[in-house]
Amino acid sequence: MPLFTIDQDRCAGDGLCVRACPASLVRQDTPGGFPVPLPGRAAHCIRCGHCVAACPTGAFRHALLPPEAFEPIRRANLPSFAAVTHLLQSRRSCRNYAPAPLDREELTGLFTAVAHAPTGHNARPVKFVVVEGQERMAEVLNGVVEWMRAEVAAETTMAATLHLAGAIRAVGKGRDVVLRGAPHVVVAYAPREGILPVLDAAIATSWLEIAAHAKGLGACWCGYLVFALAVHPPLSSLLGIPEDHQGYAALLLGRPSQRPVSIPPGEELAVRYL
């Protein structure tokens, strides 16, 4: 089966599909001619869909990507740069949550948006596990505290740097400085062996945080849990993360119990032009 076919009645011969393919698998032998697959290179296709998405006439048909799966871009629905800037600047880490969990439909909507987050070589290795319910959240909290106690007992540099002894005391007094009373924590995990698994997970989780903010939800990166997942296997087992995978990012999620009303000043970024 050829990697793609061309509707010759529709093809404009503009070569847009040729320029769009990141793996250079589409060839145009003559200007204005019909595109053809590069022989023997079909296995190099990363299924990004750029070739189909670039075709304004709908002439390009990819054998691995059904045409009905492509959704037209509605330019009128895209936010302005000012709106996106305001969304990003108004994002704040949420550490105060309403106790009620989010419903599955709302969570599914978030992950539908995040499914388009970029990954290295379009490998899409990132998976998510959503912890929900007070009992499960308590189990995760206990697992993190167990890791903290081990670090403190071993007098590690991390224990001192992260002030883990103080965090343990706070949790013991009923002040949850780890999961912040959130109804959910979402962990992004991926195979340890891969192209860019750490960045892939971080990008996907960043998208999740922004999508949650756009829906009026609160989120906060959970660093303690990420540190624990790196060295404390019982936590990975609790979350159902396979042995050859790693939890690379964690995000607390829920409805905020309070909302900020202003944007604090931000520091000017250090930017050089070379």
mmCIF file of C-alpha atoms in Angstrom:
data_model
loop_
_atom_site.group_PDB
_atom_site.id
_atom_site.type_symbol
_atom_site.label_atom_id
_atom_site.label_comp_id
_atom_site.label_asym_id
_atom_site.label_seq_id
_atom_site.Cartn_x
_atom_site.Cartn_y
_atom_site.Cartn_z
ATOM 1 C CA MET A 1 0.000 0.000 0.000
ATOM 2 C CA PRO A 2 1.446 3.446 -0.895
ATOM 3 C CA LEU A 3 2.023 5.855 1.967
ATOM 4 C CA PHE A 4 -0.296 8.395 0.374
ATOM 5 C CA THR A 5 -2.449 8.992 -2.667
ATOM 6 C CA ILE A 6 -3.291 12.174 -4.541
ATOM 7 C CA ASP A 7 -6.659 13.169 -5.921
ATOM 8 C CA GLN A 8 -5.370 14.477 -9.226
ATOM 9 C CA ASP A 9 -8.606 16.344 -9.928
ATOM 10 C CA ARG A 10 -8.041 18.421 -6.797
ATOM 11 C CA CYS A 11 -4.250 18.718 -6.637
ATOM 12 C CA ALA A 12 -2.988 22.223 -7.462
ATOM 13 C CA GLY A 13 0.622 21.119 -7.822
ATOM 14 C CA ASP A 14 1.692 23.814 -5.349
ATOM 15 C CA GLY A 15 4.187 21.588 -3.503
ATOM 16 C CA LEU A 16 2.921 22.618 -0.070
ATOM 17 C CA CYS A 17 2.821 18.997 1.082
ATOM 18 C CA VAL A 18 6.432 18.525 -0.031
ATOM 19 C CA ARG A 19 7.631 21.456 2.067
ATOM 20 C CA ALA A 20 5.483 20.476 5.053
ATOM 21 C CA CYS A 21 6.794 16.920 5.517
ATOM 22 C CA PRO A 22 9.449 17.021 8.288
ATOM 23 C CA ALA A 23 10.882 13.662 7.180
ATOM 24 C CA SER A 24 11.123 14.685 3.498
ATOM 25 C CA LEU A 25 9.059 11.689 2.375
ATOM 26 C CA VAL A 26 7.030 13.597 -0.220
ATOM 27 C CA ARG A 27 8.682 14.368 -3.569
ATOM 28 C CA GLN A 28 7.670 16.536 -6.497
ATOM 29 C CA ASP A 29 9.732 15.576 -9.550
ATOM 30 C CA THR A 30 8.701 18.565 -11.662
ATOM 31 C CA PRO A 31 7.340 22.000 -10.726
ATOM 32 C CA GLY A 32 3.553 21.833 -10.725
ATOM 33 C CA GLY A 33 3.640 18.020 -10.937
ATOM 34 C CA PHE A 34 1.811 15.598 -8.707
ATOM 35 C CA PRO A 35 3.554 14.647 -5.420
ATOM 36 C CA VAL A 36 4.862 11.082 -5.082
ATOM 37 C CA PRO A 37 6.178 9.110 -2.080
ATOM 38 C CA LEU A 38 9.919 8.782 -1.663
ATOM 39 C CA PRO A 39 10.579 5.100 -2.500
ATOM 40 C CA GLY A 40 11.405 2.748 0.365
ATOM 41 C CA ARG A 41 10.990 5.363 3.098
ATOM 42 C CA ALA A 42 7.433 4.790 4.316
ATOM 43 C CA ALA A 43 8.687 3.385 7.627
ATOM 44 C CA HIS A 44 10.239 6.789 8.392
ATOM 45 C CA CYS A 45 6.833 8.491 8.511
ATOM 46 C CA ILE A 46 6.131 9.889 11.998
ATOM 47 C CA ARG A 47 2.386 10.286 11.335
ATOM 48 C CA CYS A 48 2.363 13.969 12.207
ATOM 49 C CA GLY A 49 -0.227 14.766 9.533
ATOM 50 C CA HIS A 50 1.536 17.933 8.355
ATOM 51 C CA CYS A 51 1.296 16.837 4.727
ATOM 52 C CA VAL A 52 -2.486 16.490 4.889
ATOM 53 C CA ALA A 53 -2.958 19.602 7.019
ATOM 54 C CA ALA A 54 -0.959 21.702 4.547
ATOM 55 C CA CYS A 55 -3.095 20.798 1.525
ATOM 56 C CA PRO A 56 -5.710 23.537 0.923
ATOM 57 C CA THR A 57 -7.620 21.555 -1.700
ATOM 58 C CA GLY A 58 -8.043 18.284 0.219
ATOM 59 C CA ALA A 59 -6.192 16.352 -2.479
ATOM 60 C CA PHE A 60 -3.717 14.638 -0.145
ATOM 61 C CA ARG A 61 -4.805 11.317 1.385
ATOM 62 C CA HIS A 62 -2.498 9.607 3.899
ATOM 63 C CA ALA A 63 -2.832 5.828 4.177
ATOM 64 C CA LEU A 64 -2.259 5.859 7.955
ATOM 65 C CA LEU A 65 -4.379 8.911 8.793
ATOM 66 C CA PRO A 66 -8.079 8.786 7.860
ATOM 67 C CA PRO A 67 -9.328 12.058 6.343
ATOM 68 C CA GLU A 68 -12.356 12.181 8.661
ATOM 69 C CA ALA A 69 -9.962 12.472 11.622
ATOM 70 C CA PHE A 70 -8.811 15.911 10.449
ATOM 71 C CA GLU A 71 -10.752 18.848 11.881
ATOM 72 C CA PRO A 72 -10.826 22.141 9.976
ATOM 73 C CA ILE A 73 -9.103 25.043 11.706
ATOM 74 C CA ARG A 74 -11.682 27.692 12.588
ATOM 75 C CA ARG A 75 -9.676 30.906 12.532
ATOM 76 C CA ALA A 76 -12.526 32.867 14.063
ATOM 77 C CA ASN A 77 -12.295 30.703 17.201
ATOM 78 C CA LEU A 78 -8.593 31.354 17.761
ATOM 79 C CA PRO A 79 -7.824 33.783 20.620
ATOM 80 C CA SER A 80 -5.945 36.978 19.970
ATOM 81 C CA PHE A 81 -2.339 37.365 21.070
ATOM 82 C CA ALA A 82 -3.535 39.781 23.768
ATOM 83 C CA ALA A 83 -6.000 37.180 25.059
ATOM 84 C CA VAL A 84 -3.343 34.447 25.159
ATOM 85 C CA THR A 85 -0.914 36.793 26.910
ATOM 86 C CA HIS A 86 -3.524 37.640 29.537
ATOM 87 C CA LEU A 87 -4.322 33.953 30.043
ATOM 88 C CA LEU A 88 -0.653 33.095 30.587
ATOM 89 C CA GLN A 89 0.051 36.048 32.846
ATOM 90 C CA SER A 90 -3.060 35.478 34.972
ATOM 91 C CA ARG A 91 -2.104 31.865 35.718
ATOM 92 C CA ARG A 92 -1.201 31.332 39.359
ATOM 93 C CA SER A 93 -0.227 28.222 41.269
ATOM 94 C CA CYS A 94 -3.265 27.129 43.267
ATOM 95 C CA ARG A 95 -2.660 25.849 46.809
ATOM 96 C CA ASN A 96 -6.210 26.144 48.144
ATOM 97 C CA TYR A 97 -8.846 23.801 46.722
ATOM 98 C CA ALA A 98 -12.517 23.038 47.140
ATOM 99 C CA PRO A 99 -12.746 19.399 48.288
ATOM 100 C CA ALA A 100 -15.204 18.179 45.638
ATOM 101 C CA PRO A 101 -13.563 16.135 42.842
ATOM 102 C CA LEU A 102 -13.876 17.039 39.188
ATOM 103 C CA ASP A 103 -16.200 14.902 37.090
ATOM 104 C CA ARG A 104 -14.775 12.541 34.500
ATOM 105 C CA GLU A 105 -16.293 14.452 31.585
ATOM 106 C CA GLU A 106 -14.491 17.634 32.620
ATOM 107 C CA LEU A 107 -11.204 15.771 32.980
ATOM 108 C CA THR A 108 -11.674 14.106 29.602
ATOM 109 C CA GLY A 109 -12.089 17.514 27.993
ATOM 110 C CA LEU A 110 -8.736 18.628 29.408
ATOM 111 C CA PHE A 111 -6.914 15.559 28.138
ATOM 112 C CA THR A 112 -8.494 15.940 24.706
ATOM 113 C CA ALA A 113 -6.794 19.337 24.444
ATOM 114 C CA VAL A 114 -3.495 18.031 25.808
ATOM 115 C CA ALA A 115 -3.423 15.172 23.281
ATOM 116 C CA HIS A 116 -2.059 17.645 20.722
ATOM 117 C CA ALA A 117 0.972 18.627 22.815
ATOM 118 C CA PRO A 118 4.203 18.245 20.818
ATOM 119 C CA THR A 119 6.632 15.417 21.549
ATOM 120 C CA GLY A 120 10.074 14.580 20.246
ATOM 121 C CA HIS A 121 9.828 12.947 16.805
ATOM 122 C CA ASN A 122 6.053 12.829 17.328
ATOM 123 C CA ALA A 123 6.618 9.681 19.415
ATOM 124 C CA ARG A 124 3.776 10.586 21.821
ATOM 125 C CA PRO A 125 5.035 8.445 24.713
ATOM 126 C CA VAL A 126 3.341 10.367 27.534
ATOM 127 C CA LYS A 127 0.564 8.761 29.579
ATOM 128 C CA PHE A 128 -1.331 10.148 32.556
ATOM 129 C CA VAL A 129 -2.680 8.667 35.755
ATOM 130 C CA VAL A 130 -5.296 10.678 37.655
ATOM 131 C CA VAL A 131 -5.558 10.106 41.397
ATOM 132 C CA GLU A 132 -9.038 10.815 42.717
ATOM 133 C CA GLY A 133 -10.792 10.382 46.033
ATOM 134 C CA GLN A 134 -9.628 11.195 49.560
ATOM 135 C CA GLU A 135 -8.518 7.640 50.260
ATOM 136 C CA ARG A 136 -6.248 7.416 47.228
ATOM 137 C CA MET A 137 -4.886 10.920 47.763
ATOM 138 C CA ALA A 138 -4.061 9.978 51.366
ATOM 139 C CA GLU A 139 -2.172 6.921 50.110
ATOM 140 C CA VAL A 140 -0.106 9.124 47.785
ATOM 141 C CA LEU A 141 0.583 11.584 50.601
ATOM 142 C CA ASN A 142 1.707 8.764 52.900
ATOM 143 C CA GLY A 143 3.995 7.452 50.156
ATOM 144 C CA VAL A 144 5.653 10.842 49.716
ATOM 145 C CA VAL A 145 6.099 11.260 53.485
ATOM 146 C CA GLU A 146 7.635 7.782 53.624
ATOM 147 C CA TRP A 147 10.208 8.923 51.061
ATOM 148 C CA MET A 148 10.802 12.129 53.006
ATOM 149 C CA ARG A 149 11.484 10.190 56.212
ATOM 150 C CA ALA A 150 14.047 8.024 54.401
ATOM 151 C CA GLU A 151 15.834 11.105 53.053
ATOM 152 C CA VAL A 152 15.900 12.756 56.489
ATOM 153 C CA ALA A 153 17.138 9.567 58.183
ATOM 154 C CA ALA A 154 19.956 9.314 55.629
ATOM 155 C CA GLU A 155 20.790 13.010 56.113
ATOM 156 C CA THR A 156 20.899 13.548 52.367
ATOM 157 C CA THR A 157 21.593 16.827 50.636
ATOM 158 C CA MET A 158 18.057 16.745 49.239
ATOM 159 C CA ALA A 159 16.615 16.486 52.743
ATOM 160 C CA ALA A 160 18.424 19.669 53.720
ATOM 161 C CA THR A 161 17.818 21.539 50.465
ATOM 162 C CA LEU A 162 14.070 20.820 50.404
ATOM 163 C CA HIS A 163 13.617 21.206 54.187
ATOM 164 C CA LEU A 164 11.980 17.788 54.321
ATOM 165 C CA ALA A 165 12.040 17.524 58.107
ATOM 166 C CA GLY A 166 9.885 20.632 58.335
ATOM 167 C CA ALA A 167 7.506 19.284 55.695
ATOM 168 C CA ILE A 168 7.134 16.059 57.687
ATOM 169 C CA ARG A 169 6.312 18.023 60.825
ATOM 170 C CA ALA A 170 3.757 20.130 58.984
ATOM 171 C CA VAL A 171 1.967 17.064 57.609
ATOM 172 C CA GLY A 172 2.022 15.507 61.083
ATOM 173 C CA LYS A 173 0.211 18.573 62.414
ATOM 174 C CA GLY A 174 -2.470 18.262 59.750
ATOM 175 C CA ARG A 175 -1.112 20.883 57.351
ATOM 176 C CA ASP A 176 -0.754 19.215 53.950
ATOM 177 C CA VAL A 177 2.160 21.013 52.299
ATOM 178 C CA VAL A 178 2.557 18.195 49.768
ATOM 179 C CA LEU A 179 -0.804 17.733 48.039
ATOM 180 C CA ARG A 180 -2.360 20.944 49.411
ATOM 181 C CA GLY A 181 -5.746 19.334 49.978
ATOM 182 C CA ALA A 182 -6.340 19.011 46.226
ATOM 183 C CA PRO A 183 -8.969 16.472 45.127
ATOM 184 C CA HIS A 184 -6.663 15.203 42.365
ATOM 185 C CA VAL A 185 -3.059 14.837 41.418
ATOM 186 C CA VAL A 186 -2.227 14.020 37.809
ATOM 187 C CA VAL A 187 1.077 12.282 37.055
ATOM 188 C CA ALA A 188 2.603 12.263 33.582
ATOM 189 C CA TYR A 189 4.808 9.254 32.912
ATOM 190 C CA ALA A 190 6.715 7.855 29.952
ATOM 191 C CA PRO A 191 9.267 5.141 29.129
ATOM 192 C CA ARG A 192 12.709 5.790 30.593
ATOM 193 C CA GLU A 193 14.232 4.925 27.247
ATOM 194 C CA GLY A 194 13.088 7.346 24.566
ATOM 195 C CA ILE A 195 13.930 10.411 22.568
ATOM 196 C CA LEU A 196 12.943 13.198 24.993
ATOM 197 C CA PRO A 197 10.667 11.661 27.662
ATOM 198 C CA VAL A 198 11.385 14.263 30.353
ATOM 199 C CA LEU A 199 10.625 17.189 28.062
ATOM 200 C CA ASP A 200 7.639 15.416 26.527
ATOM 201 C CA ALA A 201 6.071 14.930 29.968
ATOM 202 C CA ALA A 202 6.858 18.496 31.046
ATOM 203 C CA ILE A 203 5.354 19.988 27.886
ATOM 204 C CA ALA A 204 2.195 17.881 28.148
ATOM 205 C CA THR A 205 1.763 18.800 31.808
ATOM 206 C CA SER A 206 2.294 22.483 31.017
ATOM 207 C CA TRP A 207 -0.466 22.239 28.423
ATOM 208 C CA LEU A 208 -2.683 20.575 31.020
ATOM 209 C CA GLU A 209 -2.065 23.402 33.475
ATOM 210 C CA ILE A 210 -2.930 26.097 30.927
ATOM 211 C CA ALA A 211 -6.004 24.189 29.719
ATOM 212 C CA ALA A 212 -7.159 23.866 33.338
ATOM 213 C CA HIS A 213 -6.673 27.592 33.904
ATOM 214 C CA ALA A 214 -8.699 28.356 30.779
ATOM 215 C CA LYS A 215 -11.559 26.295 32.287
ATOM 216 C CA GLY A 216 -11.392 28.171 35.578
ATOM 217 C CA LEU A 217 -9.705 25.314 37.435
ATOM 218 C CA GLY A 218 -6.744 25.512 39.773
ATOM 219 C CA ALA A 219 -3.459 23.652 39.366
ATOM 220 C CA CYS A 220 -0.040 23.499 40.974
ATOM 221 C CA TRP A 221 3.092 21.556 40.130
ATOM 222 C CA CYS A 222 3.803 18.939 42.803
ATOM 223 C CA GLY A 223 7.579 18.808 43.086
ATOM 224 C CA TYR A 224 7.715 16.628 46.203
ATOM 225 C CA LEU A 225 5.874 13.856 44.386
ATOM 226 C CA VAL A 226 8.166 14.050 41.346
ATOM 227 C CA PHE A 227 11.271 13.807 43.545
ATOM 228 C CA ALA A 228 9.784 10.828 45.363
ATOM 229 C CA LEU A 229 8.806 9.024 42.163
ATOM 230 C CA ALA A 230 12.392 9.208 40.927
ATOM 231 C CA VAL A 231 13.797 7.128 43.807
ATOM 232 C CA HIS A 232 10.909 5.511 45.712
ATOM 233 C CA PRO A 233 9.501 2.533 43.721
ATOM 234 C CA PRO A 234 6.500 1.877 46.023
ATOM 235 C CA LEU A 235 4.963 5.163 44.858
ATOM 236 C CA SER A 236 5.280 4.198 41.207
ATOM 237 C CA SER A 237 3.690 0.842 42.024
ATOM 238 C CA LEU A 238 0.837 2.580 43.829
ATOM 239 C CA LEU A 239 0.184 4.700 40.738
ATOM 240 C CA GLY A 240 0.408 1.732 38.380
ATOM 241 C CA ILE A 241 3.454 3.077 36.557
ATOM 242 C CA PRO A 242 5.319 0.209 34.803
ATOM 243 C CA GLU A 243 8.865 -0.572 35.932
ATOM 244 C CA ASP A 244 10.388 0.600 32.659
ATOM 245 C CA HIS A 245 8.550 3.940 32.888
ATOM 246 C CA GLN A 246 9.134 7.007 35.045
ATOM 247 C CA GLY A 247 6.799 9.603 36.500
ATOM 248 C CA TYR A 248 8.320 12.845 35.243
ATOM 249 C CA ALA A 249 5.736 15.487 36.172
ATOM 250 C CA ALA A 250 2.873 15.867 38.630
ATOM 251 C CA LEU A 251 0.116 18.461 38.794
ATOM 252 C CA LEU A 252 -2.357 19.103 41.591
ATOM 253 C CA LEU A 253 -5.790 19.793 40.128
ATOM 254 C CA GLY A 254 -9.214 20.898 41.333
ATOM 255 C CA ARG A 255 -11.536 23.836 41.761
ATOM 256 C CA PRO A 256 -9.867 26.737 43.563
ATOM 257 C CA SER A 257 -11.415 27.788 46.861
ATOM 258 C CA GLN A 258 -10.203 31.340 46.234
ATOM 259 C CA ARG A 259 -9.275 33.236 43.097
ATOM 260 C CA PRO A 260 -6.668 35.976 42.603
ATOM 261 C CA VAL A 261 -7.966 39.292 41.337
ATOM 262 C CA SER A 262 -4.768 40.772 39.939
ATOM 263 C CA ILE A 263 -1.539 39.834 38.179
ATOM 264 C CA PRO A 264 1.660 40.369 40.182
ATOM 265 C CA PRO A 265 4.530 42.087 38.386
ATOM 266 C CA GLY A 266 6.837 39.725 36.550
ATOM 267 C CA GLU A 267 10.569 40.054 36.131
ATOM 268 C CA GLU A 268 11.849 40.970 32.708
ATOM 269 C CA LEU A 269 13.251 37.923 30.959
ATOM 270 C CA ALA A 270 16.905 37.823 30.033
ATOM 271 C CA VAL A 271 16.859 37.601 26.241
ATOM 272 C CA ARG A 272 19.838 37.854 23.886
ATOM 273 C CA TYR A 273 19.699 38.050 20.129
ATOM 274 C CA LEU A 274 22.650 36.445 18.409
#
